[in-house]
PDB file of C-alpha atoms and ligand atoms in Angstrom:
ATOM      1  CA  MET W   1     -14.559   0.714 -16.163  1.00  0.00           C
ATOM      2  CA  THR W   2     -11.697   2.999 -15.236  1.00  0.00           C
ATOM      3  CA  PRO W   3     -12.929   6.162 -13.414  1.00  0.00           C
ATOM      4  CA  GLU W   4     -12.203   9.565 -15.012  1.00  0.00           C
ATOM      5  CA  PRO W   5      -8.923  11.056 -13.801  1.00  0.00           C
ATOM      6  CA  LEU W   6      -9.567  14.124 -11.568  1.00  0.00           C
ATOM      7  CA  PHE W   7      -6.866  16.919 -11.070  1.00  0.00           C
ATOM      8  CA  ARG W   8      -6.827  19.216  -7.964  1.00  0.00           C
ATOM      9  CA  ASP W   9      -4.438  21.071  -5.724  1.00  0.00           C
ATOM     10  CA  ALA W  10      -3.476  19.134  -2.638  1.00  0.00           C
ATOM     11  CA  VAL W  11      -5.053  19.793   0.606  1.00  0.00           C
ATOM     12  CA  PRO W  12      -3.203  19.037   4.066  1.00  0.00           C
ATOM     13  CA  ALA W  13      -5.326  15.819   4.653  1.00  0.00           C
ATOM     14  CA  ASP W  14      -3.723  14.405   1.462  1.00  0.00           C
ATOM     15  CA  ALA W  15      -0.295  14.264   3.228  1.00  0.00           C
ATOM     16  CA  ALA W  16      -0.491  10.832   4.543  1.00  0.00           C
ATOM     17  CA  ARG W  17      -1.645   9.244   1.383  1.00  0.00           C
ATOM     18  CA  CYS W  18       0.942  11.138  -0.758  1.00  0.00           C
ATOM     19  CA  TYR W  19       3.497   9.991   1.740  1.00  0.00           C
ATOM     20  CA  GLU W  20       2.400   6.480   1.187  1.00  0.00           C
ATOM     21  CA  ILE W  21       2.858   6.784  -2.430  1.00  0.00           C
ATOM     22  CA  GLU W  22       6.106   8.576  -2.150  1.00  0.00           C
ATOM     23  CA  ILE W  23       7.769   5.664   0.011  1.00  0.00           C
ATOM     24  CA  SER W  24       6.356   2.851  -2.205  1.00  0.00           C
ATOM     25  CA  ALA W  25       7.573   4.402  -5.385  1.00  0.00           C
ATOM     26  CA  TYR W  26      10.800   6.083  -4.411  1.00  0.00           C
ATOM     27  CA  GLU W  27      13.936   3.940  -3.352  1.00  0.00           C
ATOM     28  CA  GLY W  28      15.576   4.476  -0.006  1.00  0.00           C
ATOM     29  CA  ASP W  29      16.312   8.058   0.950  1.00  0.00           C
ATOM     30  CA  GLU W  30      15.254   9.388  -2.281  1.00  0.00           C
ATOM     31  CA  ALA W  31      11.732   9.696  -0.865  1.00  0.00           C
ATOM     32  CA  ALA W  32      10.771  12.775   0.924  1.00  0.00           C
ATOM     33  CA  THR W  33       9.607  12.484   4.582  1.00  0.00           C
ATOM     34  CA  LEU W  34       6.039  13.108   5.640  1.00  0.00           C
ATOM     35  CA  ASP W  35       7.041  16.290   7.198  1.00  0.00           C
ATOM     36  CA  LYS W  36       8.553  17.501   3.870  1.00  0.00           C
ATOM     37  CA  ILE W  37       5.316  16.576   2.048  1.00  0.00           C
ATOM     38  CA  ALA W  38       3.034  18.124   4.519  1.00  0.00           C
ATOM     39  CA  LEU W  39       5.233  21.394   4.347  1.00  0.00           C
ATOM     40  CA  ARG W  40       5.115  21.531   0.565  1.00  0.00           C
ATOM     41  CA  ILE W  41       1.152  21.210   0.773  1.00  0.00           C
ATOM     42  CA  GLY W  42       1.062  23.884   3.209  1.00  0.00           C
ATOM     43  CA  GLU W  43       3.335  26.277   1.634  1.00  0.00           C
ATOM     44  CA  TYR W  44       2.618  25.844  -1.994  1.00  0.00           C
ATOM     45  CA  PRO W  45      -0.784  23.896  -2.684  1.00  0.00           C
ATOM     46  CA  GLN W  46      -1.051  25.492  -6.190  1.00  0.00           C
ATOM     47  CA  GLY W  47       2.215  23.819  -7.011  1.00  0.00           C
ATOM     48  CA  PHE W  48       1.300  20.463  -5.485  1.00  0.00           C
ATOM     49  CA  LEU W  49      -0.984  18.718  -8.070  1.00  0.00           C
ATOM     50  CA  VAL W  50      -2.718  15.517  -7.222  1.00  0.00           C
ATOM     51  CA  LEU W  51      -4.291  12.978  -9.562  1.00  0.00           C
ATOM     52  CA  GLU W  52      -7.434  11.083  -8.251  1.00  0.00           C
ATOM     53  CA  LEU W  53      -9.174   8.014  -9.558  1.00  0.00           C
ATOM     54  CA  GLY W  54     -12.647   7.243  -8.000  1.00  0.00           C
ATOM     55  CA  GLY W  55     -11.708   9.343  -4.887  1.00  0.00           C
ATOM     56  CA  ARG W  56      -8.238   7.869  -4.369  1.00  0.00           C
ATOM     57  CA  ILE W  57      -4.904   9.714  -5.119  1.00  0.00           C
ATOM     58  CA  VAL W  58      -2.884   7.732  -7.379  1.00  0.00           C
ATOM     59  CA  GLY W  59      -0.072  10.168  -8.286  1.00  0.00           C
ATOM     60  CA  PHE W  60       1.180  13.607  -7.796  1.00  0.00           C
ATOM     61  CA  ILE W  61       3.724  16.152  -8.699  1.00  0.00           C
ATOM     62  CA  ASN W  62       5.092  18.848  -6.092  1.00  0.00           C
ATOM     63  CA  SER W  63       7.247  21.885  -6.584  1.00  0.00           C
ATOM     64  CA  GLY W  64       8.451  25.263  -5.104  1.00  0.00           C
ATOM     65  CA  GLY W  65       8.989  28.710  -6.751  1.00  0.00           C
ATOM     66  CA  ALA W  66      12.350  30.364  -7.043  1.00  0.00           C
ATOM     67  CA  ASP W  67      13.544  33.640  -8.332  1.00  0.00           C
ATOM     68  CA  ASN W  68      16.982  32.239  -8.576  1.00  0.00           C
ATOM     69  CA  VAL W  69      17.078  28.500  -9.396  1.00  0.00           C
ATOM     70  CA  VAL W  70      19.942  26.641  -7.840  1.00  0.00           C
ATOM     71  CA  MET W  71      19.073  22.928  -8.493  1.00  0.00           C
ATOM     72  CA  ALA W  72      21.678  21.394  -6.058  1.00  0.00           C
ATOM     73  CA  ASP W  73      20.254  23.270  -3.136  1.00  0.00           C
ATOM     74  CA  GLU W  74      19.177  20.656  -0.622  1.00  0.00           C
ATOM     75  CA  ALA W  75      17.458  23.178   1.646  1.00  0.00           C
ATOM     76  CA  PHE W  76      14.968  24.157  -1.163  1.00  0.00           C
ATOM     77  CA  LYS W  77      13.479  20.733  -0.587  1.00  0.00           C
ATOM     78  CA  GLU W  78      12.157  22.089   2.651  1.00  0.00           C
ATOM     79  CA  LEU W  79      11.127  25.129   0.742  1.00  0.00           C
ATOM     80  CA  VAL W  80      13.968  27.415   2.179  1.00  0.00           C
ATOM     81  CA  GLY W  81      13.926  30.380  -0.248  1.00  0.00           C
ATOM     82  CA  HIS W  82      10.589  29.405  -1.844  1.00  0.00           C
ATOM     83  CA  ASP W  83       8.600  32.206  -3.244  1.00  0.00           C
ATOM     84  CA  PRO W  84       5.056  31.233  -4.466  1.00  0.00           C
ATOM     85  CA  ASP W  85       5.122  34.333  -6.933  1.00  0.00           C
ATOM     86  CA  ALA W  86       8.470  33.641  -8.490  1.00  0.00           C
ATOM     87  CA  GLU W  87       8.526  33.039 -12.157  1.00  0.00           C
ATOM     88  CA  ASN W  88      10.376  29.853 -11.985  1.00  0.00           C
ATOM     89  CA  VAL W  89       9.095  26.501 -10.718  1.00  0.00           C
ATOM     90  CA  VAL W  90      11.310  23.637  -9.336  1.00  0.00           C
ATOM     91  CA  ILE W  91       9.721  20.222  -9.296  1.00  0.00           C
ATOM     92  CA  MET W  92      10.676  17.947  -6.443  1.00  0.00           C
ATOM     93  CA  SER W  93       8.588  14.692  -6.832  1.00  0.00           C
ATOM     94  CA  VAL W  94       6.869  13.291  -9.839  1.00  0.00           C
ATOM     95  CA  VAL W  95       5.294  10.008  -8.460  1.00  0.00           C
ATOM     96  CA  VAL W  96       2.658   7.321  -9.443  1.00  0.00           C
ATOM     97  CA  ASP W  97       1.588   4.661  -7.122  1.00  0.00           C
ATOM     98  CA  PRO W  98       3.297   1.492  -8.333  1.00  0.00           C
ATOM     99  CA  ALA W  99       0.035  -0.215  -8.718  1.00  0.00           C
ATOM    100  CA  PHE W 100      -0.898   2.279 -11.292  1.00  0.00           C
ATOM    101  CA  GLN W 101       2.215   2.807 -13.160  1.00  0.00           C
ATOM    102  CA  GLY W 102       2.631   2.086 -16.910  1.00  0.00           C
ATOM    103  CA  GLN W 103      -0.872   3.264 -17.647  1.00  0.00           C
ATOM    104  CA  GLY W 104       0.032   6.750 -18.913  1.00  0.00           C
ATOM    105  CA  TYR W 105      -0.797   8.587 -15.539  1.00  0.00           C
ATOM    106  CA  SER W 106       2.476  10.412 -15.180  1.00  0.00           C
ATOM    107  CA  THR W 107       1.903  11.695 -18.705  1.00  0.00           C
ATOM    108  CA  LEU W 108      -1.587  13.070 -17.806  1.00  0.00           C
ATOM    109  CA  LEU W 109      -0.199  14.626 -14.498  1.00  0.00           C
ATOM    110  CA  MET W 110       2.731  16.312 -16.275  1.00  0.00           C
ATOM    111  CA  ARG W 111       0.453  17.717 -19.034  1.00  0.00           C
ATOM    112  CA  GLU W 112      -1.874  19.115 -16.434  1.00  0.00           C
ATOM    113  CA  PHE W 113       1.016  20.464 -14.359  1.00  0.00           C
ATOM    114  CA  ILE W 114       2.561  22.330 -17.281  1.00  0.00           C
ATOM    115  CA  ALA W 115      -0.797  23.811 -18.359  1.00  0.00           C
ATOM    116  CA  ARG W 116      -1.391  25.106 -14.947  1.00  0.00           C
ATOM    117  CA  MET W 117       1.994  26.630 -14.430  1.00  0.00           C
ATOM    118  CA  ARG W 118       1.647  28.191 -17.881  1.00  0.00           C
ATOM    119  CA  ALA W 119      -1.756  29.723 -16.932  1.00  0.00           C
ATOM    120  CA  MET W 120      -0.143  31.023 -13.651  1.00  0.00           C
ATOM    121  CA  GLY W 121       2.322  33.021 -15.708  1.00  0.00           C
ATOM    122  CA  LYS W 122       5.500  30.932 -14.825  1.00  0.00           C
ATOM    123  CA  LYS W 123       8.475  31.201 -17.243  1.00  0.00           C
ATOM    124  CA  THR W 124      10.311  28.028 -16.683  1.00  0.00           C
ATOM    125  CA  ILE W 125      10.088  24.633 -14.819  1.00  0.00           C
ATOM    126  CA  HIS W 126      13.114  22.788 -13.756  1.00  0.00           C
ATOM    127  CA  LEU W 127      13.730  19.452 -12.312  1.00  0.00           C
ATOM    128  CA  MET W 128      16.376  16.906 -11.539  1.00  0.00           C
ATOM    129  CA  CYS W 129      16.276  13.289 -12.615  1.00  0.00           C
ATOM    130  CA  ARG W 130      18.297  10.127 -12.768  1.00  0.00           C
ATOM    131  CA  ASP W 131      19.813   8.774 -16.143  1.00  0.00           C
ATOM    132  CA  SER W 132      16.876   6.475 -16.662  1.00  0.00           C
ATOM    133  CA  HIS W 133      14.346   9.259 -16.605  1.00  0.00           C
ATOM    134  CA  VAL W 134      16.088  11.714 -18.958  1.00  0.00           C
ATOM    135  CA  GLY W 135      14.216  10.372 -22.061  1.00  0.00           C
ATOM    136  CA  LEU W 136      11.048  10.387 -20.323  1.00  0.00           C
ATOM    137  CA  TYR W 137      11.176  14.159 -19.498  1.00  0.00           C
ATOM    138  CA  GLU W 138      12.517  14.976 -22.930  1.00  0.00           C
ATOM    139  CA  LYS W 139       9.299  13.270 -24.176  1.00  0.00           C
ATOM    140  CA  PHE W 140       7.281  15.608 -21.946  1.00  0.00           C
ATOM    141  CA  GLY W 141       9.197  18.573 -23.612  1.00  0.00           C
ATOM    142  CA  TYR W 142      12.064  19.166 -21.262  1.00  0.00           C
ATOM    143  CA  ARG W 143      15.483  20.102 -22.544  1.00  0.00           C
ATOM    144  CA  TYR W 144      18.668  18.634 -20.999  1.00  0.00           C
ATOM    145  CA  VAL W 145      20.726  21.206 -19.214  1.00  0.00           C
ATOM    146  CA  LYS W 146      23.719  19.389 -17.607  1.00  0.00           C
ATOM    147  CA  PRO W 147      24.844  16.861 -15.121  1.00  0.00           C
ATOM    148  CA  SER W 148      23.949  18.000 -11.591  1.00  0.00           C
ATOM    149  CA  GLU W 149      26.262  18.770  -8.719  1.00  0.00           C
ATOM    150  CA  SER W 150      23.856  17.008  -6.508  1.00  0.00           C
ATOM    151  CA  ASP W 151      24.658  13.299  -5.448  1.00  0.00           C
ATOM    152  CA  HIS W 152      21.324  13.092  -3.544  1.00  0.00           C
ATOM    153  CA  GLY W 153      20.827   9.257  -2.484  1.00  0.00           C
ATOM    154  CA  GLY W 154      24.245   8.577  -3.857  1.00  0.00           C
ATOM    155  CA  LEU W 155      23.079   8.624  -7.405  1.00  0.00           C
ATOM    156  CA  ALA W 156      23.986  10.538 -10.603  1.00  0.00           C
ATOM    157  CA  TRP W 157      21.271  13.281 -11.351  1.00  0.00           C
ATOM    158  CA  HIS W 158      20.726  15.529 -14.391  1.00  0.00           C
ATOM    159  CA  GLU W 159      19.185  18.870 -14.642  1.00  0.00           C
ATOM    160  CA  MET W 160      16.295  19.438 -17.166  1.00  0.00           C
ATOM    161  CA  VAL W 161      14.371  22.618 -17.944  1.00  0.00           C
ATOM    162  CA  MET W 162      11.126  23.709 -19.743  1.00  0.00           C
ATOM    163  CA  GLU W 163      11.066  27.320 -20.964  1.00  0.00           C
ATOM    164  CA  PHE W 164       7.759  28.854 -21.935  1.00  0.00           C
ATOM    165  CA  SER W 165       7.863  31.265 -24.890  1.00  0.00           C
ATOM    166  CA  ARG W 166       5.090  33.760 -24.834  1.00  0.00           C
TER     167      ARG W 166
HETATM  168  C1  COA Q   1       8.470   7.665 -13.459  1.00  0.00           C
HETATM  169  C2  COA Q   1       7.058   7.529 -13.219  1.00  0.00           C
HETATM  170  C3  COA Q   1       6.408   8.833 -12.408  1.00  0.00           C
HETATM  171  C4  COA Q   1       6.251   7.202 -14.557  1.00  0.00           C
HETATM  172  O1  COA Q   1       4.844   6.997 -14.239  1.00  0.00           O
HETATM  173  P1  COA Q   1       3.798   6.265 -15.113  1.00  0.00           P
HETATM  174  O2  COA Q   1       2.534   6.739 -14.874  1.00  0.00           O
HETATM  175  O3  COA Q   1       4.298   4.751 -14.943  1.00  0.00           O
HETATM  176  O4  COA Q   1       4.429   6.671 -16.466  1.00  0.00           O
HETATM  177  P2  COA Q   1       3.642   6.666 -17.788  1.00  0.00           P
HETATM  178  O5  COA Q   1       2.624   5.454 -17.830  1.00  0.00           O
HETATM  179  O6  COA Q   1       2.829   8.018 -18.010  1.00  0.00           O
HETATM  180  O7  COA Q   1       4.707   6.511 -18.996  1.00  0.00           O
HETATM  181  C5  COA Q   1       5.108   7.705 -19.672  1.00  0.00           C
HETATM  182  C6  COA Q   1       6.187   7.175 -20.604  1.00  0.00           C
HETATM  183  O8  COA Q   1       7.279   6.937 -19.914  1.00  0.00           O
HETATM  184  C7  COA Q   1       7.937   5.788 -20.130  1.00  0.00           C
HETATM  185  N1  COA Q   1       8.399   5.421 -18.659  1.00  0.00           N
HETATM  186  C8  COA Q   1       7.776   5.015 -17.634  1.00  0.00           C
HETATM  187  N2  COA Q   1       8.537   4.844 -16.591  1.00  0.00           N
HETATM  188  C9  COA Q   1       9.814   5.043 -17.022  1.00  0.00           C
HETATM  189  C10 COA Q   1      10.974   4.914 -16.464  1.00  0.00           C
HETATM  190  N3  COA Q   1      11.276   4.550 -15.226  1.00  0.00           N
HETATM  191  N4  COA Q   1      12.112   4.997 -17.234  1.00  0.00           N
HETATM  192  C11 COA Q   1      11.948   5.334 -18.634  1.00  0.00           C
HETATM  193  N5  COA Q   1      10.781   5.574 -18.952  1.00  0.00           N
HETATM  194  C12 COA Q   1       9.746   5.311 -18.372  1.00  0.00           C
HETATM  195  C13 COA Q   1       6.734   4.932 -20.622  1.00  0.00           C
HETATM  196  O9  COA Q   1       7.076   3.814 -21.230  1.00  0.00           O
HETATM  197  C14 COA Q   1       5.988   5.850 -21.201  1.00  0.00           C
HETATM  198  O10 COA Q   1       6.410   5.845 -22.593  1.00  0.00           O
HETATM  199  P3  COA Q   1       5.358   5.840 -23.731  1.00  0.00           P
HETATM  200  O11 COA Q   1       4.546   7.095 -23.602  1.00  0.00           O
HETATM  201  O12 COA Q   1       6.246   5.883 -25.034  1.00  0.00           O
HETATM  202  O13 COA Q   1       4.541   4.696 -23.647  1.00  0.00           O
HETATM  203  C15 COA Q   1       6.781   6.353 -12.188  1.00  0.00           C
HETATM  204  O14 COA Q   1       7.514   5.286 -12.622  1.00  0.00           O
HETATM  205  C16 COA Q   1       7.280   6.528 -10.790  1.00  0.00           C
HETATM  206  O15 COA Q   1       6.525   7.038  -9.904  1.00  0.00           O
HETATM  207  N6  COA Q   1       8.421   6.278 -10.392  1.00  0.00           N
HETATM  208  C17 COA Q   1       9.058   6.308  -9.021  1.00  0.00           C
HETATM  209  C18 COA Q   1       9.244   7.800  -8.806  1.00  0.00           C
HETATM  210  C19 COA Q   1      10.280   8.470  -9.821  1.00  0.00           C
HETATM  211  O16 COA Q   1      11.334   7.755 -10.021  1.00  0.00           O
HETATM  212  N7  COA Q   1       9.843   9.401 -10.297  1.00  0.00           N
HETATM  213  C20 COA Q   1      10.720  10.258 -11.342  1.00  0.00           C
HETATM  214  C21 COA Q   1      11.545  11.137 -10.487  1.00  0.00           C
HETATM  215  S1  COA Q   1      13.005  11.805 -11.394  1.00  0.00           S
END
């Protein structure tokens, strides 16, 4: 029987396992380093959501808070300018362990992440994605904004946003 999914904020001891998933799921230099993952957990655990199955992390979403969102800002990935109390959230990674992909886990993770951000009073969630994932994020309720100025990893990126109306 598949164990019940459990959601929680990341803790520092999760960094190594999250890094393992990050490098197995993202190609080449698209993956964040262990240092960046540890930093994101340390600085903004409430924006670093992990999904556990039977006590093992199988996926996560991490993010930072920004008053003024500049999506092509590479330094923000190291949380330069991050403000945990800002009204806008910028997602940096959405990842599921390849062994667990295609079973709806990113959908569960995103649904939980959105609910938590809404409950925290955030106004918008922003992210950048590749061509192949635009449809996926539209399904999650994000709106296409524009092609990104970033050429991170030598790839074309697109900016997407979710705005909460309240
Ligand atoms: C993208 C990713 C998070 C999806 O996780 P997942 O748990 O396999 O996704 P799900 O099973 O919840 O699938 C959700 C939906 O998206 C679709 N989907 C999954 N991966 C997709 C992809 N690479 N491209 C387009 N659609 C995709 C699924 O078919 C599914 O559609 P359905 O609801 O109509 O069946 C996962 O493939 C991953 O970790 N990839 C590497 C990291 C990455 O590229 N993340 C995206 C950052 S921009």
